[in-house]
Amino acid sequence: MTMAEKTRLRLDRALAQIGLGTRKEVRALIKKGRVAVDGEIITDHGFILTNPGEAAVTLDDMLLTLRKHTHLMLNKPAGYVSAHKDNRFPVILELIAPELRYRSLTSVGRLDRDTTGLILMTTDGELAHRLMSPKYQIVKTYHIIYAGRPFSEADREQFRLGIMLEDKTVCLPAELEILDESDVLLSIKEGKYHQVKRMLEATGRKVTYLSRLSIGELTLDPELDIGEYRLLTEEEISGLYASVKLELEEY
Ligand code: URA
């Protein structure tokens, strides 16, 4: 594939990719003459943008930013697995509209089937890789409800020093914020298998509810109901790229 071919992009696809609507909805907008490229109204949905990075694409005179990658946040419901396919349980991808999942959306880390909350999905593999890499120590914060003896100041110190799991692995320092006697927030910088549950187990407690609230600076939008998702804002996207020292690519 030559460079010239690589950057050619169908107008309807470009607009669906930034979340303007389904492929069908986007085509209807184009047909109605609401979309212009470089000042010229385009009514053919198969129109090809030969240089999407340079084109000024507008919807009703509003200038749109075309992005090479798609990034979204999902409020994961319990019962769904963080995988592309599963024989027994529904997968998180089923919650995403087809026009956003035609390219491979990768989830940044996994949540257990019974865990709810923030899942970040992106088509940028390098961004996903860096956000999960121990090198960047991205902090993930979880809301936990647990069974067992209420946490104390001494426990907080223990988490700060590094909890030793039952298999003798020592965790990186973590921040425990006590909300009440069975409710805490825990911020960790790594993503070992069942890490939060195992950390609490190592202190003799059992997680009864687990929900992820944030990944780095990205916080779960409180407007998102369980099972809902939305595309990230420009500000959220640039914050994520900056946090892992990655240049933000457009076209
Ligand atoms: N830690 C866990 O134990 N489970 C999750 O789903 C996420 C972090």
PDB file of C-alpha atoms and ligand atoms in Angstrom:
ATOM      1  CA  MET A   1       0.000   0.000   0.000  1.00  0.00           C
ATOM      2  CA  THR A   2       1.444   3.386  -0.959  1.00  0.00           C
ATOM      3  CA  MET A   3       1.337   6.400   1.363  1.00  0.00           C
ATOM      4  CA  ALA A   4      -1.210   8.073  -0.924  1.00  0.00           C
ATOM      5  CA  GLU A   5      -3.579   5.101  -0.698  1.00  0.00           C
ATOM      6  CA  LYS A   6      -3.124   4.840   3.015  1.00  0.00           C
ATOM      7  CA  THR A   7      -4.564   8.263   3.746  1.00  0.00           C
ATOM      8  CA  ARG A   8      -7.608   8.015   1.453  1.00  0.00           C
ATOM      9  CA  LEU A   9     -10.757   7.846   3.519  1.00  0.00           C
ATOM     10  CA  ARG A  10     -14.440   7.636   2.678  1.00  0.00           C
ATOM     11  CA  LEU A  11     -16.359  10.622   3.986  1.00  0.00           C
ATOM     12  CA  ASP A  12     -19.157   8.532   5.575  1.00  0.00           C
ATOM     13  CA  ARG A  13     -16.608   6.357   7.308  1.00  0.00           C
ATOM     14  CA  ALA A  14     -14.658   9.339   8.631  1.00  0.00           C
ATOM     15  CA  LEU A  15     -17.825  10.842  10.098  1.00  0.00           C
ATOM     16  CA  ALA A  16     -19.060   7.600  11.666  1.00  0.00           C
ATOM     17  CA  GLN A  17     -15.600   7.112  13.142  1.00  0.00           C
ATOM     18  CA  ILE A  18     -15.815  10.342  15.115  1.00  0.00           C
ATOM     19  CA  GLY A  19     -19.194   9.337  16.505  1.00  0.00           C
ATOM     20  CA  LEU A  20     -21.439  11.545  14.399  1.00  0.00           C
ATOM     21  CA  GLY A  21     -23.864   8.675  14.005  1.00  0.00           C
ATOM     22  CA  THR A  22     -24.241   5.243  12.491  1.00  0.00           C
ATOM     23  CA  ARG A  23     -23.072   4.767   8.907  1.00  0.00           C
ATOM     24  CA  LYS A  24     -26.737   5.057   7.853  1.00  0.00           C
ATOM     25  CA  GLU A  25     -27.353   8.245   9.877  1.00  0.00           C
ATOM     26  CA  VAL A  26     -24.178   9.815   8.579  1.00  0.00           C
ATOM     27  CA  ARG A  27     -25.159   9.033   4.986  1.00  0.00           C
ATOM     28  CA  ALA A  28     -28.512  10.716   5.573  1.00  0.00           C
ATOM     29  CA  LEU A  29     -26.746  13.860   6.832  1.00  0.00           C
ATOM     30  CA  ILE A  30     -24.563  13.878   3.725  1.00  0.00           C
ATOM     31  CA  LYS A  31     -27.551  13.342   1.421  1.00  0.00           C
ATOM     32  CA  LYS A  32     -29.333  16.311   2.999  1.00  0.00           C
ATOM     33  CA  GLY A  33     -26.400  18.542   2.041  1.00  0.00           C
ATOM     34  CA  ARG A  34     -25.360  19.287   5.590  1.00  0.00           C
ATOM     35  CA  VAL A  35     -21.743  18.266   5.131  1.00  0.00           C
ATOM     36  CA  ALA A  36     -19.132  20.285   3.251  1.00  0.00           C
ATOM     37  CA  VAL A  37     -15.515  19.587   2.393  1.00  0.00           C
ATOM     38  CA  ASP A  38     -13.320  22.629   1.869  1.00  0.00           C
ATOM     39  CA  GLY A  39     -16.406  24.804   1.552  1.00  0.00           C
ATOM     40  CA  GLU A  40     -18.128  22.637  -1.041  1.00  0.00           C
ATOM     41  CA  ILE A  41     -21.329  20.775  -0.137  1.00  0.00           C
ATOM     42  CA  ILE A  42     -20.924  17.043  -0.738  1.00  0.00           C
ATOM     43  CA  THR A  43     -24.002  14.896  -1.247  1.00  0.00           C
ATOM     44  CA  ASP A  44     -22.264  11.694  -2.332  1.00  0.00           C
ATOM     45  CA  HIS A  45     -21.637   9.553   0.745  1.00  0.00           C
ATOM     46  CA  GLY A  46     -18.979   7.588  -1.141  1.00  0.00           C
ATOM     47  CA  PHE A  47     -16.923  10.781  -1.533  1.00  0.00           C
ATOM     48  CA  ILE A  48     -13.255  10.088  -0.885  1.00  0.00           C
ATOM     49  CA  LEU A  49     -11.161  12.419   1.217  1.00  0.00           C
ATOM     50  CA  THR A  50      -7.781  12.173  -0.471  1.00  0.00           C
ATOM     51  CA  ASN A  51      -6.012  13.982   2.310  1.00  0.00           C
ATOM     52  CA  PRO A  52      -8.114  13.813   5.481  1.00  0.00           C
ATOM     53  CA  GLY A  53      -5.478  15.609   7.529  1.00  0.00           C
ATOM     54  CA  GLU A  54      -5.775  18.752   5.415  1.00  0.00           C
ATOM     55  CA  ALA A  55      -9.490  18.756   4.594  1.00  0.00           C
ATOM     56  CA  ALA A  56     -11.795  21.235   6.319  1.00  0.00           C
ATOM     57  CA  VAL A  57     -14.889  19.123   6.911  1.00  0.00           C
ATOM     58  CA  THR A  58     -17.941  20.868   8.317  1.00  0.00           C
ATOM     59  CA  LEU A  59     -21.391  19.889   9.492  1.00  0.00           C
ATOM     60  CA  ASP A  60     -23.815  22.825   9.258  1.00  0.00           C
ATOM     61  CA  ASP A  61     -20.760  25.126   9.246  1.00  0.00           C
ATOM     62  CA  MET A  62     -19.322  23.527  12.359  1.00  0.00           C
ATOM     63  CA  LEU A  63     -15.716  22.485  11.752  1.00  0.00           C
ATOM     64  CA  LEU A  64     -15.090  18.831  12.658  1.00  0.00           C
ATOM     65  CA  THR A  65     -11.835  17.261  13.806  1.00  0.00           C
ATOM     66  CA  LEU A  66     -11.235  14.010  11.985  1.00  0.00           C
ATOM     67  CA  ARG A  67      -9.241  11.566  14.039  1.00  0.00           C
ATOM     68  CA  LYS A  68      -7.206   8.625  12.954  1.00  0.00           C
ATOM     69  CA  HIS A  69      -8.090   6.762  16.107  1.00  0.00           C
ATOM     70  CA  THR A  70     -11.231   6.138  18.106  1.00  0.00           C
ATOM     71  CA  HIS A  71     -11.137   6.304  21.904  1.00  0.00           C
ATOM     72  CA  LEU A  72     -14.098   5.750  24.156  1.00  0.00           C
ATOM     73  CA  MET A  73     -15.015   5.171  27.773  1.00  0.00           C
ATOM     74  CA  LEU A  74     -17.521   2.541  28.803  1.00  0.00           C
ATOM     75  CA  ASN A  75     -19.272   2.093  32.124  1.00  0.00           C
ATOM     76  CA  LYS A  76     -18.983  -1.680  32.267  1.00  0.00           C
ATOM     77  CA  PRO A  77     -21.879  -3.622  33.738  1.00  0.00           C
ATOM     78  CA  ALA A  78     -21.313  -6.725  35.855  1.00  0.00           C
ATOM     79  CA  GLY A  79     -21.760  -9.958  33.904  1.00  0.00           C
ATOM     80  CA  TYR A  80     -19.725  -8.895  30.862  1.00  0.00           C
ATOM     81  CA  VAL A  81     -16.222 -10.144  30.147  1.00  0.00           C
ATOM     82  CA  SER A  82     -13.420  -7.902  28.890  1.00  0.00           C
ATOM     83  CA  ALA A  83     -12.652 -10.000  25.832  1.00  0.00           C
ATOM     84  CA  HIS A  84     -13.361  -9.997  22.107  1.00  0.00           C
ATOM     85  CA  LYS A  85     -15.188 -13.315  22.217  1.00  0.00           C
ATOM     86  CA  ASP A  86     -16.453 -15.655  24.863  1.00  0.00           C
ATOM     87  CA  ASN A  87     -18.396 -18.873  24.607  1.00  0.00           C
ATOM     88  CA  ARG A  88     -20.314 -18.463  27.816  1.00  0.00           C
ATOM     89  CA  PHE A  89     -20.760 -14.798  28.667  1.00  0.00           C
ATOM     90  CA  PRO A  90     -21.540 -11.565  26.842  1.00  0.00           C
ATOM     91  CA  VAL A  91     -18.475  -9.458  25.959  1.00  0.00           C
ATOM     92  CA  ILE A  92     -18.020  -5.703  26.377  1.00  0.00           C
ATOM     93  CA  LEU A  93     -17.713  -5.172  22.600  1.00  0.00           C
ATOM     94  CA  GLU A  94     -21.382  -6.123  22.254  1.00  0.00           C
ATOM     95  CA  LEU A  95     -22.225  -2.884  24.049  1.00  0.00           C
ATOM     96  CA  ILE A  96     -20.512  -0.774  21.369  1.00  0.00           C
ATOM     97  CA  ALA A  97     -22.263   0.323  18.160  1.00  0.00           C
ATOM     98  CA  PRO A  98     -21.041  -1.603  15.085  1.00  0.00           C
ATOM     99  CA  GLU A  99     -19.807   1.529  13.291  1.00  0.00           C
ATOM    100  CA  LEU A 100     -17.340   2.106  16.113  1.00  0.00           C
ATOM    101  CA  ARG A 101     -16.167  -1.456  16.381  1.00  0.00           C
ATOM    102  CA  TYR A 102     -15.453  -2.281  12.752  1.00  0.00           C
ATOM    103  CA  ARG A 103     -11.800  -1.571  13.498  1.00  0.00           C
ATOM    104  CA  SER A 104     -10.201  -3.401  16.348  1.00  0.00           C
ATOM    105  CA  LEU A 105     -10.936  -1.592  19.553  1.00  0.00           C
ATOM    106  CA  THR A 106      -8.621  -2.729  22.317  1.00  0.00           C
ATOM    107  CA  SER A 107      -9.517  -2.337  25.947  1.00  0.00           C
ATOM    108  CA  VAL A 108      -6.841  -0.831  28.137  1.00  0.00           C
ATOM    109  CA  GLY A 109      -6.570  -3.528  30.784  1.00  0.00           C
ATOM    110  CA  ARG A 110      -9.336  -5.874  31.805  1.00  0.00           C
ATOM    111  CA  LEU A 111     -11.948  -5.881  34.483  1.00  0.00           C
ATOM    112  CA  ASP A 112     -13.239  -9.109  35.998  1.00  0.00           C
ATOM    113  CA  ARG A 113     -16.712 -10.245  34.973  1.00  0.00           C
ATOM    114  CA  ASP A 114     -18.221  -9.075  38.270  1.00  0.00           C
ATOM    115  CA  THR A 115     -16.356  -5.728  38.273  1.00  0.00           C
ATOM    116  CA  THR A 116     -18.089  -2.595  36.983  1.00  0.00           C
ATOM    117  CA  GLY A 117     -16.907   0.853  35.953  1.00  0.00           C
ATOM    118  CA  LEU A 118     -14.420   2.523  33.685  1.00  0.00           C
ATOM    119  CA  ILE A 119     -13.150   0.668  30.643  1.00  0.00           C
ATOM    120  CA  LEU A 120     -11.096   2.671  28.195  1.00  0.00           C
ATOM    121  CA  MET A 121     -11.154   1.386  24.626  1.00  0.00           C
ATOM    122  CA  THR A 122      -8.952   2.604  21.835  1.00  0.00           C
ATOM    123  CA  THR A 123      -7.924   1.674  18.300  1.00  0.00           C
ATOM    124  CA  ASP A 124      -4.412   2.971  19.031  1.00  0.00           C
ATOM    125  CA  GLY A 125      -2.455  -0.104  20.070  1.00  0.00           C
ATOM    126  CA  GLU A 126       0.598   1.886  21.094  1.00  0.00           C
ATOM    127  CA  LEU A 127      -1.466   4.103  23.396  1.00  0.00           C
ATOM    128  CA  ALA A 128      -3.063   1.014  24.993  1.00  0.00           C
ATOM    129  CA  HIS A 129       0.313  -0.639  25.384  1.00  0.00           C
ATOM    130  CA  ARG A 130       1.880   2.385  27.089  1.00  0.00           C
ATOM    131  CA  LEU A 131      -1.066   2.961  29.413  1.00  0.00           C
ATOM    132  CA  MET A 132      -0.702  -0.625  30.632  1.00  0.00           C
ATOM    133  CA  SER A 133       3.088  -0.642  30.731  1.00  0.00           C
ATOM    134  CA  PRO A 134       4.686  -0.613  34.220  1.00  0.00           C
ATOM    135  CA  LYS A 135       7.100   1.998  32.844  1.00  0.00           C
ATOM    136  CA  TYR A 136       4.497   4.781  33.012  1.00  0.00           C
ATOM    137  CA  GLN A 137       2.945   3.736  36.334  1.00  0.00           C
ATOM    138  CA  ILE A 138      -0.537   4.941  35.440  1.00  0.00           C
ATOM    139  CA  VAL A 139      -2.666   5.112  38.592  1.00  0.00           C
ATOM    140  CA  LYS A 140      -5.997   3.262  38.550  1.00  0.00           C
ATOM    141  CA  THR A 141      -8.524   4.047  41.266  1.00  0.00           C
ATOM    142  CA  TYR A 142     -11.163   1.583  42.439  1.00  0.00           C
ATOM    143  CA  HIS A 143     -14.160   1.886  44.711  1.00  0.00           C
ATOM    144  CA  ILE A 144     -14.357  -1.184  46.924  1.00  0.00           C
ATOM    145  CA  ILE A 145     -16.941  -2.488  49.338  1.00  0.00           C
ATOM    146  CA  TYR A 146     -15.571  -5.297  51.427  1.00  0.00           C
ATOM    147  CA  ALA A 147     -16.381  -7.775  54.162  1.00  0.00           C
ATOM    148  CA  GLY A 148     -14.094  -8.022  57.149  1.00  0.00           C
ATOM    149  CA  ARG A 149     -12.505  -5.912  59.858  1.00  0.00           C
ATOM    150  CA  PRO A 150     -12.680  -2.160  59.053  1.00  0.00           C
ATOM    151  CA  PHE A 151      -9.438  -0.732  57.682  1.00  0.00           C
ATOM    152  CA  SER A 152      -7.330   1.381  60.047  1.00  0.00           C
ATOM    153  CA  GLU A 153      -4.484   3.887  59.744  1.00  0.00           C
ATOM    154  CA  ALA A 154      -2.048   0.983  60.208  1.00  0.00           C
ATOM    155  CA  ASP A 155      -3.562  -0.751  57.174  1.00  0.00           C
ATOM    156  CA  ARG A 156      -3.182   2.424  55.133  1.00  0.00           C
ATOM    157  CA  GLU A 157       0.485   2.448  56.008  1.00  0.00           C
ATOM    158  CA  GLN A 158       0.738  -1.213  54.996  1.00  0.00           C
ATOM    159  CA  PHE A 159      -0.689  -0.412  51.565  1.00  0.00           C
ATOM    160  CA  ARG A 160       1.688   2.534  51.279  1.00  0.00           C
ATOM    161  CA  LEU A 161       4.654   0.273  51.971  1.00  0.00           C
ATOM    162  CA  GLY A 162       3.529  -2.492  49.606  1.00  0.00           C
ATOM    163  CA  ILE A 163       1.152  -5.360  50.306  1.00  0.00           C
ATOM    164  CA  MET A 164       2.570  -8.873  50.034  1.00  0.00           C
ATOM    165  CA  LEU A 165       0.159 -11.189  48.209  1.00  0.00           C
ATOM    166  CA  GLU A 166      -0.387 -14.770  49.287  1.00  0.00           C
ATOM    167  CA  ASP A 167       2.045 -15.997  46.601  1.00  0.00           C
ATOM    168  CA  LYS A 168       4.702 -13.671  48.162  1.00  0.00           C
ATOM    169  CA  THR A 169       4.608 -11.106  45.320  1.00  0.00           C
ATOM    170  CA  VAL A 170       5.070  -7.625  46.736  1.00  0.00           C
ATOM    171  CA  CYS A 171       2.836  -4.928  45.258  1.00  0.00           C
ATOM    172  CA  LEU A 172       3.974  -1.405  44.482  1.00  0.00           C
ATOM    173  CA  PRO A 173       2.967   1.250  47.032  1.00  0.00           C
ATOM    174  CA  ALA A 174      -0.776   1.892  46.881  1.00  0.00           C
ATOM    175  CA  GLU A 175      -2.994   4.586  48.366  1.00  0.00           C
ATOM    176  CA  LEU A 176      -5.952   3.559  50.485  1.00  0.00           C
ATOM    177  CA  GLU A 177      -8.622   6.129  51.259  1.00  0.00           C
ATOM    178  CA  ILE A 178     -11.061   5.075  53.948  1.00  0.00           C
ATOM    179  CA  LEU A 179     -14.618   6.235  53.219  1.00  0.00           C
ATOM    180  CA  ASP A 180     -16.429   4.350  55.964  1.00  0.00           C
ATOM    181  CA  GLU A 181     -16.213   1.023  57.724  1.00  0.00           C
ATOM    182  CA  SER A 182     -16.773  -1.144  54.671  1.00  0.00           C
ATOM    183  CA  ASP A 183     -16.026   1.308  51.876  1.00  0.00           C
ATOM    184  CA  VAL A 184     -12.637   2.394  50.529  1.00  0.00           C
ATOM    185  CA  LEU A 185     -10.973   3.866  47.471  1.00  0.00           C
ATOM    186  CA  LEU A 186      -7.779   2.153  46.415  1.00  0.00           C
ATOM    187  CA  SER A 187      -5.284   3.605  43.929  1.00  0.00           C
ATOM    188  CA  ILE A 188      -2.767   1.231  42.398  1.00  0.00           C
ATOM    189  CA  LYS A 189      -0.082   1.655  39.763  1.00  0.00           C
ATOM    190  CA  GLU A 190      -0.019  -1.851  38.316  1.00  0.00           C
ATOM    191  CA  GLY A 191      -2.481  -4.364  36.928  1.00  0.00           C
ATOM    192  CA  LYS A 192      -1.707  -7.834  38.168  1.00  0.00           C
ATOM    193  CA  TYR A 193      -4.312 -10.552  37.710  1.00  0.00           C
ATOM    194  CA  HIS A 194      -7.192  -9.988  40.200  1.00  0.00           C
ATOM    195  CA  GLN A 195      -4.909  -7.531  41.908  1.00  0.00           C
ATOM    196  CA  VAL A 196      -7.382  -5.631  44.045  1.00  0.00           C
ATOM    197  CA  LYS A 197      -9.162  -8.762  45.226  1.00  0.00           C
ATOM    198  CA  ARG A 198      -5.858 -10.418  46.040  1.00  0.00           C
ATOM    199  CA  MET A 199      -4.581  -7.355  47.897  1.00  0.00           C
ATOM    200  CA  LEU A 200      -7.630  -7.377  50.121  1.00  0.00           C
ATOM    201  CA  GLU A 201      -7.436 -11.125  50.560  1.00  0.00           C
ATOM    202  CA  ALA A 202      -3.846 -10.725  51.732  1.00  0.00           C
ATOM    203  CA  THR A 203      -5.153  -8.487  54.522  1.00  0.00           C
ATOM    204  CA  GLY A 204      -7.871 -10.994  55.491  1.00  0.00           C
ATOM    205  CA  ARG A 205     -10.779  -9.223  53.797  1.00  0.00           C
ATOM    206  CA  LYS A 206     -13.069 -10.051  50.916  1.00  0.00           C
ATOM    207  CA  VAL A 207     -14.143  -7.723  48.106  1.00  0.00           C
ATOM    208  CA  THR A 208     -17.928  -7.761  47.723  1.00  0.00           C
ATOM    209  CA  TYR A 209     -18.190  -4.898  45.188  1.00  0.00           C
ATOM    210  CA  LEU A 210     -15.543  -3.495  42.867  1.00  0.00           C
ATOM    211  CA  SER A 211     -15.817  -0.611  40.447  1.00  0.00           C
ATOM    212  CA  ARG A 212     -13.087   1.288  38.602  1.00  0.00           C
ATOM    213  CA  LEU A 213     -13.393   5.049  38.795  1.00  0.00           C
ATOM    214  CA  SER A 214     -10.331   6.297  36.937  1.00  0.00           C
ATOM    215  CA  ILE A 215      -7.325   5.452  34.795  1.00  0.00           C
ATOM    216  CA  GLY A 216      -4.690   8.168  35.127  1.00  0.00           C
ATOM    217  CA  GLU A 217      -6.425  11.488  34.622  1.00  0.00           C
ATOM    218  CA  LEU A 218      -9.369   9.891  32.889  1.00  0.00           C
ATOM    219  CA  THR A 219     -12.363   9.700  35.218  1.00  0.00           C
ATOM    220  CA  LEU A 220     -15.563   7.784  34.562  1.00  0.00           C
ATOM    221  CA  ASP A 221     -18.204  10.271  33.438  1.00  0.00           C
ATOM    222  CA  PRO A 222     -20.940  10.260  36.126  1.00  0.00           C
ATOM    223  CA  GLU A 223     -23.486  10.919  33.362  1.00  0.00           C
ATOM    224  CA  LEU A 224     -22.839   7.476  31.893  1.00  0.00           C
ATOM    225  CA  ASP A 225     -25.290   4.879  33.112  1.00  0.00           C
ATOM    226  CA  ILE A 226     -24.133   1.309  33.528  1.00  0.00           C
ATOM    227  CA  GLY A 227     -23.659  -0.162  30.046  1.00  0.00           C
ATOM    228  CA  GLU A 228     -23.365   3.234  28.334  1.00  0.00           C
ATOM    229  CA  TYR A 229     -20.301   4.644  26.610  1.00  0.00           C
ATOM    230  CA  ARG A 230     -19.172   7.842  24.966  1.00  0.00           C
ATOM    231  CA  LEU A 231     -16.264   9.023  22.842  1.00  0.00           C
ATOM    232  CA  LEU A 232     -13.512  10.843  24.698  1.00  0.00           C
ATOM    233  CA  THR A 233     -13.324  14.613  24.469  1.00  0.00           C
ATOM    234  CA  GLU A 234     -10.372  16.362  22.817  1.00  0.00           C
ATOM    235  CA  GLU A 235      -9.097  17.306  26.256  1.00  0.00           C
ATOM    236  CA  GLU A 236      -9.309  13.748  27.584  1.00  0.00           C
ATOM    237  CA  ILE A 237      -7.524  12.402  24.502  1.00  0.00           C
ATOM    238  CA  SER A 238      -4.647  14.870  24.678  1.00  0.00           C
ATOM    239  CA  GLY A 239      -4.306  14.266  28.447  1.00  0.00           C
ATOM    240  CA  LEU A 240      -3.934  10.520  27.886  1.00  0.00           C
ATOM    241  CA  TYR A 241      -1.355  10.893  25.117  1.00  0.00           C
ATOM    242  CA  ALA A 242       0.642  13.383  27.181  1.00  0.00           C
ATOM    243  CA  SER A 243       0.615  11.084  30.228  1.00  0.00           C
ATOM    244  CA  VAL A 244       2.486   8.399  28.276  1.00  0.00           C
ATOM    245  CA  LYS A 245       4.641  10.809  26.266  1.00  0.00           C
ATOM    246  CA  LEU A 246       3.065   9.850  22.987  1.00  0.00           C
ATOM    247  CA  GLU A 247       2.557  12.289  20.176  1.00  0.00           C
ATOM    248  CA  LEU A 248      -1.086  12.826  19.320  1.00  0.00           C
ATOM    249  CA  GLU A 249      -1.547  11.828  15.673  1.00  0.00           C
ATOM    250  CA  GLU A 250      -4.305  13.146  13.545  1.00  0.00           C
ATOM    251  CA  TYR A 251      -4.283  12.176   9.876  1.00  0.00           C
TER     252      TYR A 251
HETATM  253  N1  URA B   1      -8.515  -5.976  40.420  1.00  0.00           N
HETATM  254  C1  URA B   1      -9.332  -7.050  40.518  1.00  0.00           C
HETATM  255  O1  URA B   1      -9.167  -7.881  41.399  1.00  0.00           O
HETATM  256  N2  URA B   1     -10.344  -7.155  39.637  1.00  0.00           N
HETATM  257  C2  URA B   1     -10.581  -6.246  38.660  1.00  0.00           C
HETATM  258  O2  URA B   1     -11.534  -6.405  37.888  1.00  0.00           O
HETATM  259  C3  URA B   1      -9.732  -5.131  38.574  1.00  0.00           C
HETATM  260  C4  URA B   1      -8.697  -5.028  39.475  1.00  0.00           C
END
